[in-house]
Coordinates of C-alpha atoms in Angstrom, one line a residue:
M101 CA -3.3 39.2 -12.3
P102 CA -3.6 37.6 -8.6
E103 CA 0.0 36.9 -7.2
L104 CA 1.8 35.0 -5.0
L105 CA 5.8 35.3 -3.7
L106 CA 6.9 32.1 -2.3
E107 CA 10.5 32.3 0.3
W108 CA 12.5 29.5 1.7
Q109 CA 15.9 28.7 1.9
E110 CA 17.6 25.7 0.8
A111 CA 21.5 25.3 1.1
N112 CA 21.9 28.3 2.6
E113 CA 20.0 30.4 -0.1
T114 CA 16.8 32.3 0.2
K115 CA 15.3 30.9 -3.0
T116 CA 11.7 33.0 -4.4
Y117 CA 9.8 31.2 -6.9
I118 CA 6.3 33.9 -7.7
L119 CA 3.2 32.2 -8.6
Q120 CA 0.6 33.3 -10.8
D121 CA -3.2 32.8 -11.8
R122 CA -3.2 30.6 -14.8
Q123 CA 0.3 30.4 -15.2
P124 CA 1.1 27.1 -17.3
S125 CA 1.9 24.4 -15.8
K126 CA 2.3 20.3 -15.4
N127 CA -1.5 20.6 -14.2
P128 CA -3.5 23.4 -15.3
G129 CA -4.9 25.4 -12.7
T130 CA -2.8 24.4 -10.4
V131 CA 1.1 24.5 -9.1
R132 CA 1.7 20.9 -7.4
L133 CA 4.9 20.9 -5.1
G134 CA 7.6 18.2 -4.7
R135 CA 10.6 16.8 -4.5
D136 CA 9.8 14.8 -8.1
P137 CA 10.3 17.1 -11.2
V138 CA 8.5 14.8 -13.5
R139 CA 5.0 15.5 -11.6
C140 CA 5.9 19.0 -9.8
D141 CA 6.2 22.3 -11.4
L142 CA 8.3 23.3 -7.7
V143 CA 11.2 20.8 -7.1
L144 CA 12.7 21.0 -3.4
A145 CA 15.5 19.7 -2.6
N146 CA 14.7 19.3 1.1
P147 CA 14.6 15.4 2.3
T148 CA 11.7 15.6 4.2
V149 CA 9.2 16.8 1.0
S150 CA 7.7 14.5 0.1
G151 CA 8.2 13.8 -4.5
L152 CA 4.3 15.2 -5.1
H153 CA 3.2 17.3 -1.3
V154 CA 1.1 19.8 -2.3
E155 CA -0.6 22.1 -4.5
I156 CA -1.2 25.8 -5.1
F157 CA -4.0 27.2 -6.8
F158 CA -5.9 30.4 -7.1
H159 CA -9.2 30.0 -5.6
P160 CA -12.1 32.3 -7.7
Q161 CA -14.6 32.6 -4.8
H162 CA -12.2 33.8 -2.0
H163 CA -10.0 35.8 -4.0
Q164 CA -7.1 34.4 -2.6
F165 CA -4.3 31.6 -2.8
C166 CA -5.1 27.8 -1.1
L167 CA -2.8 24.7 -0.5
R168 CA -4.3 21.8 -1.5
N169 CA -2.7 18.2 0.8
L170 CA -2.4 15.7 -1.7
R171 CA -0.7 13.2 1.1
D172 CA -2.6 11.1 3.4
S173 CA 0.4 10.7 4.9
N174 CA 3.6 13.9 5.9
P175 CA 0.4 16.4 6.0
P176 CA 1.8 19.9 5.7
V177 CA 1.3 22.4 8.1
V178 CA 0.0 25.7 6.9
D179 CA 0.3 28.5 9.9
G180 CA 0.3 26.2 12.4
R181 CA -2.3 23.5 11.4
Q182 CA -1.9 20.8 10.3
I183 CA -4.0 20.2 6.6
G184 CA -5.0 16.3 6.5
R185 CA -7.8 16.6 3.9
G186 CA -8.5 20.0 2.1
E187 CA -7.5 23.7 1.7
A188 CA -5.9 26.0 3.4
L189 CA -6.2 29.7 2.4
L190 CA -2.8 31.6 1.8
H191 CA -2.5 34.8 2.6
P192 CA 0.9 37.1 3.3
G193 CA 2.6 36.4 6.0
S194 CA 1.1 32.3 6.1
T195 CA 4.1 29.9 6.8
I196 CA 3.8 26.6 5.3
Y197 CA 5.6 23.5 6.3
L198 CA 6.3 20.8 3.9
G199 CA 8.0 18.1 6.6
H200 CA 11.1 20.2 8.1
L201 CA 11.1 23.0 5.1
L202 CA 9.5 26.3 5.9
L203 CA 8.0 28.4 3.0
K204 CA 7.2 31.9 3.5
V205 CA 4.2 33.8 1.6
N206 CA 5.3 36.5 1.0
P207 CA 4.0 40.0 -1.3
V208 CA 5.1 40.0 -4.8
P209 CA 7.4 43.0 -5.1
V210 CA 6.0 45.7 -7.1
V211 CA 8.6 46.3 -9.5
V212 CA 9.5 49.7 -10.8
T213 CA 11.5 51.5 -13.5
G214 CA 12.5 54.0 -15.6
S215 CA 10.4 57.2 -15.8
S216 CA 7.2 55.4 -14.0
I217 CA 8.6 55.5 -11.0
P218 CA 5.9 58.0 -8.7
S219 CA 7.1 61.6 -8.1
T220 CA 6.8 61.3 -4.3
V221 CA 9.7 58.2 -4.1
L222 CA 12.2 60.6 -6.8
V223 CA 11.2 63.4 -4.0
A224 CA 11.6 61.5 -0.8
K225 CA 15.2 60.8 -1.9
S226 CA 16.2 64.0 -2.5
L227 CA 15.0 65.5 0.7
P228 CA 16.8 64.5 4.4
G229 CA 14.6 63.2 7.0
I230 CA 11.5 62.4 4.2
V231 CA 11.1 58.4 4.3
S232 CA 13.0 56.5 1.0
Y233 CA 11.9 53.6 -0.3
G234 CA 14.7 50.5 -1.8
L235 CA 15.2 47.4 -2.6
E236 CA 17.4 44.6 -0.3
C237 CA 19.2 42.5 -2.5
P238 CA 17.6 38.3 -1.7
H239 CA 21.4 37.0 -1.3
C240 CA 24.0 39.4 0.8
H241 CA 21.1 41.5 1.7
R242 CA 22.3 44.9 1.1
L243 CA 20.5 48.0 0.0
S244 CA 20.0 49.7 -3.4
T245 CA 18.0 52.8 -4.8
Y246 CA 15.5 51.7 -7.3
E247 CA 17.6 53.5 -10.3
R248 CA 19.7 49.8 -9.5
I249 CA 16.9 47.1 -10.3
D250 CA 18.0 46.8 -14.3
L251 CA 21.5 46.3 -13.1
G252 CA 21.4 44.9 -10.3
C253 CA 23.1 44.9 -6.2
G254 CA 25.9 46.6 -6.5
W255 CA 28.0 44.6 -4.3
C256 CA 26.9 40.7 -5.1
G257 CA 25.6 41.6 -8.9
T258 CA 22.2 39.1 -8.3
S259 CA 18.8 40.3 -10.3
L260 CA 16.8 43.1 -8.0
A261 CA 13.9 42.0 -9.9
A262 CA 12.5 39.9 -7.0
A263 CA 14.2 42.0 -4.1
A264 CA 11.9 43.3 -1.4
S265 CA 11.2 46.8 -0.9
V266 CA 12.0 48.1 2.8
V267 CA 12.7 52.3 3.9
M268 CA 15.9 52.9 2.9
P269 CA 18.2 54.8 6.3
S270 CA 17.9 58.6 6.3
S271 CA 21.0 60.4 4.2
G272 CA 20.3 63.6 6.2

C-alpha cells in the first residue's frame, strides 16, 4: 500500500503523520490539511496555515502522492514552486510550505520486529567494521538498535515506531 510520511516542527517538537492510499478521512480519497479540525484530517496549529489549506491524495496514473491547493489566496509552495491552481507531485525529499510552516516528505521507515529482522543486519551488528543500522529517536535524536522498536527509546521513552532508520556508528 502506498504511504507517505510528513514531518514538521510544532511547539519545538518534531511531528510526523503517515498518509496511506485509501485511508479513512473526512473527505474520502484525500487527506485534508489546515487549521480547522471540522474540515481537516491533519490539523496544523501554525497561524499562517489556512483553515482548509490543501489536500493530499494518491494519483494512480502517476503512482505517486499529489498535493492539491484548496485556497485562492495563501497558496502552498512545493519544492520551491507556488501552486496556485492544480496539483503537484510529491516524492521523498519534497518540501511543502503552508504559510510559514515547512513540511518535509520523507520515506516511510520500514518497521522490523522480532525474528523478521534480516539475517544480514543481525550479522552486521556483531561484526566490527561492518555497517549496521538502527533507529533515530524522533524526540531526543539518540540512536537505538532495532530490538528496541517495541520498547521505545531507552533515553526518553518515545515510541520508535516512526523513527528513521540510520547507519549506526561502528563499535569496533
